[in-house]
CSV table of C-alpha atoms in Angstrom, one decimal:
chain,number,residue,atom,x,y,z
E,1,MET,CA,7.9,-9.0,-28.7
E,2,PRO,CA,5.7,-5.9,-27.9
E,3,LEU,CA,1.9,-6.6,-27.6
E,4,ALA,CA,-0.3,-4.7,-30.0
E,5,LYS,CA,-2.5,-2.1,-28.3
E,6,ASN,CA,-5.5,-3.9,-29.8
E,7,ALA,CA,-4.3,-7.3,-28.8
E,8,TYR,CA,-7.0,-7.8,-26.2
E,9,ALA,CA,-10.4,-6.2,-25.8
E,10,SER,CA,-11.1,-7.7,-22.3
E,11,ILE,CA,-8.6,-8.2,-19.5
E,12,LEU,CA,-8.7,-9.7,-16.1
E,13,LEU,CA,-6.2,-8.0,-13.7
E,14,MET,CA,-5.4,-9.9,-10.5
E,15,PRO,CA,-3.5,-7.7,-8.1
E,16,PRO,CA,-1.5,-9.0,-5.1
E,17,ASN,CA,-3.3,-9.9,-1.8
E,18,TRP,CA,-1.8,-7.2,0.6
E,19,LEU,CA,-2.7,-3.5,0.5
E,20,GLY,CA,0.9,-2.4,0.4
E,21,ASP,CA,1.7,-4.8,-2.4
E,22,VAL,CA,-1.2,-3.6,-4.5
E,23,VAL,CA,0.1,-0.1,-4.2
E,24,MET,CA,3.6,-1.2,-5.2
E,25,ALA,CA,2.1,-3.0,-8.2
E,26,GLN,CA,0.3,0.2,-9.3
E,27,PRO,CA,3.0,1.3,-11.8
E,28,ALA,CA,2.7,-2.1,-13.5
E,29,MET,CA,-1.1,-2.0,-13.5
E,30,ARG,CA,-0.9,1.6,-14.8
E,31,ALA,CA,1.3,0.6,-17.7
E,32,LEU,CA,-1.2,-2.1,-18.6
E,33,ALA,CA,-4.1,0.3,-18.5
E,34,GLU,CA,-2.2,2.9,-20.6
E,35,HIS,CA,-1.3,0.2,-23.2
E,36,PHE,CA,-4.9,-1.0,-23.6
E,37,PRO,CA,-6.9,2.2,-23.3
E,38,ASP,CA,-9.9,0.8,-25.1
E,39,ALA,CA,-10.0,-2.6,-23.4
E,40,ARG,CA,-12.5,-3.6,-20.6
E,41,ILE,CA,-10.2,-4.1,-17.6
E,42,GLU,CA,-11.6,-5.7,-14.5
E,43,LEU,CA,-9.7,-6.0,-11.2
E,44,PHE,CA,-10.5,-9.1,-9.3
E,45,GLY,CA,-9.5,-9.8,-5.7
E,46,HIS,CA,-10.4,-9.2,-2.0
E,47,ALA,CA,-13.6,-7.1,-1.4
E,48,TRP,CA,-11.6,-4.2,0.0
E,49,LEU,CA,-10.0,-3.8,-3.5
E,50,GLN,CA,-13.3,-2.1,-4.4
E,51,ASP,CA,-12.5,0.7,-1.9
E,52,LEU,CA,-9.0,1.1,-3.3
E,53,THR,CA,-9.7,1.1,-7.0
E,54,PRO,CA,-10.9,4.7,-7.4
E,55,PHE,CA,-7.5,5.8,-6.0
E,56,LEU,CA,-5.3,3.6,-8.2
E,57,ASN,CA,-5.3,6.0,-11.2
E,58,LEU,CA,-6.0,3.2,-13.7
E,59,GLY,CA,-8.2,5.0,-16.2
E,60,LYS,CA,-11.4,3.0,-17.0
E,61,ALA,CA,-10.4,-0.1,-15.0
E,62,SER,CA,-13.0,-1.2,-12.5
E,63,PHE,CA,-13.4,-3.7,-9.6
E,64,CYS,CA,-15.5,-6.7,-10.4
E,65,ALA,CA,-16.5,-9.4,-7.8
E,66,ALA,CA,-17.6,-11.8,-10.5
E,67,PRO,CA,-15.6,-11.2,-13.7
E,68,ALA,CA,-16.8,-12.3,-17.1
E,69,PRO,CA,-14.8,-14.5,-19.4
E,70,CYS,CA,-11.9,-12.5,-20.9
E,71,GLU,CA,-9.2,-12.7,-23.6
E,72,ALA,CA,-6.3,-12.2,-21.2
E,73,ALA,CA,-5.5,-12.4,-17.5
E,74,PHE,CA,-2.5,-10.8,-15.8
E,75,ILE,CA,-1.8,-12.5,-12.5
E,76,LEU,CA,0.3,-10.4,-10.1
E,77,ARG,CA,-0.2,-12.9,-7.2
E,78,ASN,CA,2.2,-15.8,-6.8
E,79,SER,CA,-0.2,-18.5,-5.6
E,80,PHE,CA,-1.2,-21.6,-7.4
E,81,HIS,CA,-4.8,-20.7,-6.5
E,82,ALA,CA,-4.7,-17.5,-8.4
E,83,ALA,CA,-3.5,-19.2,-11.6
E,84,TRP,CA,-6.2,-21.8,-11.1
E,85,GLN,CA,-8.9,-19.1,-10.8
E,86,ALA,CA,-7.8,-17.5,-14.0
E,87,TRP,CA,-7.9,-20.9,-15.8
E,88,ARG,CA,-11.3,-21.6,-14.3
E,89,MET,CA,-12.6,-18.2,-15.5
E,90,ARG,CA,-11.7,-19.2,-19.0
E,91,ALA,CA,-9.1,-16.5,-19.6
E,92,ALA,CA,-7.7,-17.4,-23.0
E,93,ASN,CA,-4.3,-15.9,-22.3
E,94,ARG,CA,-2.9,-16.3,-18.8
E,95,TYR,CA,0.3,-14.3,-17.9
E,96,GLY,CA,2.1,-14.9,-14.6
E,97,PHE,CA,5.4,-16.0,-13.1
E,98,ARG,CA,6.2,-19.7,-12.7
E,99,HIS,CA,5.6,-20.4,-9.0
E,100,GLU,CA,4.4,-23.2,-6.8
E,101,GLY,CA,4.2,-25.5,-9.8
E,102,ARG,CA,1.5,-23.5,-11.5
E,103,GLY,CA,3.2,-23.2,-14.9
E,104,ILE,CA,0.9,-25.9,-16.2
E,105,LEU,CA,-2.1,-23.4,-15.8
E,106,LEU,CA,-0.3,-20.5,-17.5
E,107,ASN,CA,0.1,-20.4,-21.3
E,108,HIS,CA,2.4,-17.4,-20.8
E,109,ALA,CA,4.5,-18.7,-17.9
E,110,LEU,CA,7.3,-16.3,-17.3
E,111,GLN,CA,10.5,-16.6,-15.2
E,112,ALA,CA,11.0,-13.8,-12.7
E,113,ARG,CA,14.2,-11.9,-13.1
E,114,ILE,CA,13.8,-9.9,-9.8
E,115,ASN,CA,14.6,-11.4,-6.4
E,116,MET,CA,12.0,-10.1,-4.0
E,117,LYS,CA,14.3,-10.9,-1.0
E,118,ASN,CA,16.8,-8.1,-1.9
E,119,GLU,CA,15.2,-6.1,-4.7
E,120,HIS,CA,12.3,-3.7,-4.7
E,121,HIS,CA,8.8,-5.2,-5.0
E,122,ARG,CA,7.8,-2.5,-7.5
E,123,GLU,CA,10.4,-3.9,-10.0
E,124,TYR,CA,9.1,-7.4,-9.5
E,125,PHE,CA,5.7,-6.5,-10.7
E,126,LEU,CA,7.0,-4.3,-13.5
E,127,ASP,CA,9.2,-7.3,-14.6
E,128,LEU,CA,6.1,-9.3,-15.4
E,129,ILE,CA,4.5,-6.5,-17.4
E,130,GLU,CA,7.6,-5.8,-19.4
E,131,GLN,CA,8.2,-9.5,-20.1
E,132,ALA,CA,4.6,-9.7,-21.4
E,133,GLY,CA,5.5,-7.1,-24.0
E,134,ILE,CA,4.0,-4.0,-22.4
E,135,PRO,CA,6.1,-0.8,-22.3
E,136,VAL,CA,6.6,1.0,-19.0
E,137,SER,CA,6.9,4.8,-18.9
E,138,GLN,CA,6.5,5.4,-15.1
E,139,ARG,CA,8.2,3.2,-12.5
E,140,GLN,CA,7.1,5.1,-9.4
E,141,VAL,CA,3.7,4.9,-7.7
E,142,ASN,CA,1.3,7.6,-8.7
E,143,LEU,CA,-2.1,7.4,-6.9
E,144,HIS,CA,-4.8,10.0,-7.3
E,145,ALA,CA,-7.6,11.0,-4.9
E,146,PRO,CA,-10.7,12.1,-6.9
E,147,GLU,CA,-12.0,15.5,-5.7
E,148,VAL,CA,-15.2,13.9,-4.5
E,149,GLU,CA,-13.3,11.5,-2.3
E,150,ARG,CA,-11.2,14.2,-0.8
E,151,LEU,CA,-14.3,16.3,0.0
E,152,LEU,CA,-16.0,13.3,1.6
E,153,GLY,CA,-12.9,12.9,3.8
E,154,GLU,CA,-13.1,16.6,4.8
E,155,VAL,CA,-16.7,16.2,5.8
E,156,LEU,CA,-15.9,13.1,7.9
E,157,LEU,CA,-13.1,14.9,9.8
E,158,THR,CA,-15.3,17.9,10.4
E,159,GLU,CA,-18.1,15.7,11.8
E,160,HIS,CA,-15.6,14.5,14.4
E,161,GLY,CA,-14.7,18.0,15.5
E,162,LEU,CA,-11.4,18.3,13.7
E,163,ASP,CA,-9.8,21.2,11.8
E,164,VAL,CA,-8.9,19.7,8.4
E,165,GLU,CA,-5.9,22.1,8.2
E,166,LYS,CA,-4.4,20.6,11.4
E,167,VAL,CA,-5.1,16.9,10.9
E,168,ILE,CA,-2.2,14.4,11.1
E,169,CYS,CA,-2.7,10.7,10.7
E,170,ILE,CA,-1.0,7.9,12.6
E,171,ALA,CA,-1.2,4.2,11.7
E,172,PRO,CA,0.6,2.5,14.6
E,173,GLY,CA,-0.4,-1.0,13.7
E,174,ALA,CA,0.8,-3.5,11.1
E,175,GLN,CA,-1.3,-6.5,10.1
E,176,PHE,CA,1.8,-8.5,9.1
E,177,GLY,CA,2.9,-8.8,12.8
E,178,GLY,CA,4.3,-7.2,15.9
E,179,ALA,CA,7.9,-7.1,14.6
E,180,LYS,CA,6.9,-4.2,12.3
E,181,ARG,CA,5.3,-2.1,15.0
E,182,TYR,CA,7.0,0.8,16.7
E,183,PRO,CA,6.3,0.7,20.5
E,184,HIS,CA,2.9,2.1,21.5
E,185,HIS,CA,4.4,4.1,24.4
E,186,ALA,CA,6.9,5.7,22.0
E,187,TYR,CA,4.0,6.7,19.6
E,188,ALA,CA,2.2,8.1,22.6
E,189,ARG,CA,5.1,10.4,23.4
E,190,ILE,CA,5.4,11.5,19.8
E,191,ILE,CA,1.7,12.2,19.4
E,192,ALA,CA,1.5,14.1,22.7
E,193,ALA,CA,4.4,16.3,21.6
E,194,LEU,CA,2.8,17.0,18.2
E,195,ALA,CA,-0.6,17.8,19.8
E,196,GLU,CA,1.1,20.3,22.0
E,197,GLN,CA,2.2,22.1,18.8
E,198,GLY,CA,-1.5,22.3,17.8
E,199,TRP,CA,-1.8,19.3,15.5
E,200,GLN,CA,-4.8,17.1,15.8
E,201,PRO,CA,-4.1,13.3,15.6
E,202,VAL,CA,-6.3,10.7,13.9
E,203,ILE,CA,-5.5,7.1,14.5
E,204,LEU,CA,-6.1,4.8,11.5
E,205,GLY,CA,-6.2,1.0,11.5
E,206,THR,CA,-8.4,-2.1,12.0
E,207,ASP,CA,-10.7,-2.9,14.8
E,208,ALA,CA,-8.0,-5.3,16.2
E,209,GLU,CA,-5.7,-2.3,16.5
E,210,ARG,CA,-8.2,-0.1,18.3
E,211,ASN,CA,-6.7,-0.7,21.7
E,212,ILE,CA,-3.3,0.4,20.3
E,213,GLY,CA,-4.9,3.6,19.2
E,214,THR,CA,-6.4,4.2,22.6
E,215,ASP,CA,-2.9,3.8,24.2
E,216,CYS,CA,-1.4,6.2,21.6
E,217,LEU,CA,-3.9,8.9,22.5
E,218,GLN,CA,-3.7,8.6,26.3
E,219,ASN,CA,-1.7,11.8,26.8
E,220,VAL,CA,-3.6,13.9,24.3
E,221,ALA,CA,-6.1,16.5,25.7
E,222,ALA,CA,-6.7,18.4,22.4
E,223,ALA,CA,-9.0,17.4,19.6
E,224,SER,CA,-8.3,13.9,18.3
E,225,TRP,CA,-10.0,10.8,16.9
E,226,ASN,CA,-9.3,7.1,17.3
E,227,ALA,CA,-10.7,6.0,14.0
E,228,ALA,CA,-9.2,2.5,14.1
E,229,GLY,CA,-11.9,0.0,13.3
E,230,LYS,CA,-14.4,2.9,12.8
E,231,THR,CA,-13.9,3.5,9.1
E,232,SER,CA,-14.0,1.5,5.9
E,233,LEU,CA,-10.8,1.4,3.9
E,234,ARG,CA,-12.4,3.9,1.5
E,235,GLN,CA,-13.1,6.3,4.3
E,236,ALA,CA,-9.5,5.9,5.6
E,237,LEU,CA,-8.2,6.8,2.2
E,238,GLN,CA,-10.5,9.8,2.1
E,239,ILE,CA,-9.0,10.9,5.4
E,240,ILE,CA,-5.4,10.3,4.2
E,241,ALA,CA,-6.1,12.5,1.1
E,242,ASN,CA,-6.6,15.4,3.6
E,243,THR,CA,-3.9,14.8,6.1
E,244,ARG,CA,-1.0,17.1,6.6
E,245,LEU,CA,1.2,14.2,7.7
E,246,MET,CA,1.1,10.4,7.8
E,247,LEU,CA,3.2,8.7,10.5
E,248,CYS,CA,3.3,4.9,10.4
E,249,ASN,CA,5.2,1.7,10.4
E,250,ASP,CA,6.0,-0.1,7.2
E,251,SER,CA,2.4,-0.9,6.2
E,252,GLY,CA,-0.1,-0.6,3.4
E,253,LEU,CA,-1.3,2.8,4.6
E,254,MET,CA,2.3,4.1,4.4
E,255,HIS,CA,2.3,3.2,0.7
E,256,VAL,CA,-1.1,4.8,0.1
E,257,ALA,CA,-0.2,8.1,1.8
E,258,ALA,CA,3.2,8.4,0.0
E,259,GLY,CA,1.5,7.4,-3.3
E,260,LEU,CA,-1.0,10.2,-2.9
E,261,GLY,CA,1.8,12.7,-2.4
E,262,ARG,CA,1.1,13.3,1.3
E,263,PRO,CA,4.1,14.0,3.6
E,264,THR,CA,4.9,10.5,5.0
E,265,ILE,CA,7.2,9.2,7.7
E,266,GLY,CA,7.7,5.4,7.6
E,267,ILE,CA,9.4,3.6,10.5
E,268,PHE,CA,11.2,0.4,9.5
E,269,GLY,CA,12.6,-2.4,11.7
E,270,ALA,CA,12.0,-6.0,10.7
E,271,THR,CA,11.8,-5.1,7.0
E,272,SER,CA,14.2,-3.1,4.8
E,273,PRO,CA,13.5,0.0,2.8
E,274,GLU,CA,15.6,-1.5,0.0
E,275,ARG,CA,12.7,-3.9,-0.7
E,276,THR,CA,9.6,-2.0,0.2
E,277,ALA,CA,10.3,1.8,0.4
E,278,PRO,CA,7.3,3.8,-0.7
E,279,SER,CA,7.3,6.2,-3.7
E,280,GLY,CA,6.8,9.9,-3.1
E,281,GLN,CA,8.6,13.2,-3.1
E,282,HIS,CA,7.8,14.0,0.5
E,283,VAL,CA,8.8,10.8,2.3
E,284,SER,CA,11.2,10.4,5.2
E,285,LEU,CA,12.2,6.8,6.2
E,286,LEU,CA,13.6,6.0,9.6
E,287,TYR,CA,15.7,2.8,9.7
E,288,GLN,CA,18.4,2.1,12.3
E,289,PRO,CA,19.0,-1.7,11.8
E,290,ALA,CA,20.2,-4.0,14.6
E,291,ASP,CA,22.6,-6.9,14.0
E,292,CYS,CA,19.6,-9.1,13.2
E,293,SER,CA,17.9,-6.7,10.7
E,294,PRO,CA,16.1,-7.2,8.5
E,295,CYS,CA,14.8,-10.4,10.0
E,296,LEU,CA,11.5,-10.3,8.0
E,297,ALA,CA,9.9,-12.1,11.0
E,298,ARG,CA,6.3,-11.6,12.0
E,299,GLU,CA,7.2,-11.4,15.7
E,300,CYS,CA,10.5,-10.2,17.2
E,301,ALA,CA,12.6,-13.0,18.8
E,302,VAL,CA,15.1,-10.6,20.4
E,303,GLU,CA,14.5,-9.0,23.8
E,304,GLY,CA,13.8,-5.3,23.6
E,305,GLN,CA,13.2,-5.2,19.8
E,306,PRO,CA,16.5,-3.4,19.2
E,307,CYS,CA,15.8,-2.3,15.6
E,308,MET,CA,12.9,-0.2,16.9
E,309,GLN,CA,14.5,0.9,20.2
E,310,ASN,CA,17.4,2.4,18.0
E,311,ILE,CA,14.9,5.0,16.7
E,312,THR,CA,14.2,7.4,19.5
E,313,PRO,CA,10.9,9.3,19.9
E,314,GLU,CA,12.9,12.6,19.8
E,315,THR,CA,14.2,11.6,16.3
E,316,VAL,CA,10.7,10.9,15.1
E,317,ILE,CA,9.4,14.2,16.4
E,318,GLN,CA,12.1,16.1,14.7
E,319,HIS,CA,11.3,14.4,11.3
E,320,CYS,CA,7.6,15.1,11.8
E,321,LEU,CA,8.1,18.8,12.5
E,322,ARG,CA,10.5,19.1,9.6
E,323,LEU,CA,7.8,17.8,7.2
E,324,LEU,CA,5.0,19.8,8.8
E,325,THR,CA,6.9,23.1,8.5
E,326,HIS,CA,8.1,22.8,4.9
């Protein structure tokens, strides 16, 4: 039964825990925000969610580190702890999937109809929203960079000696594990070739990935910036809003760039595009599976990481230049 648009005046929205999953959940969260335009909607989660919220295109919804009691909670995480948090925060109506025995804490415990092992994660989150009685009009990710955020990114790039019109972003890491990472030496060859064409590379990532960024830029003499570990998530998003190209592994920043409409190349190996392909009109996905793909492992157990070795640097360069010249 459809929920009335005035059913709830205050809503707690609990997005998933990983950056990429939050972006893939954006269509579901957007549907909720559109259905309850007058409600107070608070997003509750990791502190970095505050940096992402302005880009999620969710109307008046805002991040809140300490949510007030609310009439309804929509729990897009699967953990028992998340359901317990919603119950402890005195959310009167708690919507979520039955998982890890947490049904006792949910007075709207729903049964997932989407199998995340072989169906797209976007549809999993949309399934929850639709079963809750909320109509969905847009099933693709549609992020938005406010103009002030884009301008701040432009200033940041200029301060580091870069020409905004020539910036390309590379995110060679993947917090999930090494099995999702394209080899550093291959990235170095690709980046050097693009730099020779006049493009100015910016490496994005965490402080733990800074050495990877250094390796990737070792053959670049032109203007460049290893920004891994040197920006907040919000600053990284501001930079992405200005980039001419995003080249990366299957990662959260891949989903952000594609969702913002930036030309994006995603390299897949241990994971499958069938489950986590990003939304976007200017997206090129490279996937040459080995016999063991997709293993979904954090670290590769096969010598030589064949799923990544099957994708040559020359192939990646061709795809990059195709997106950069169209």
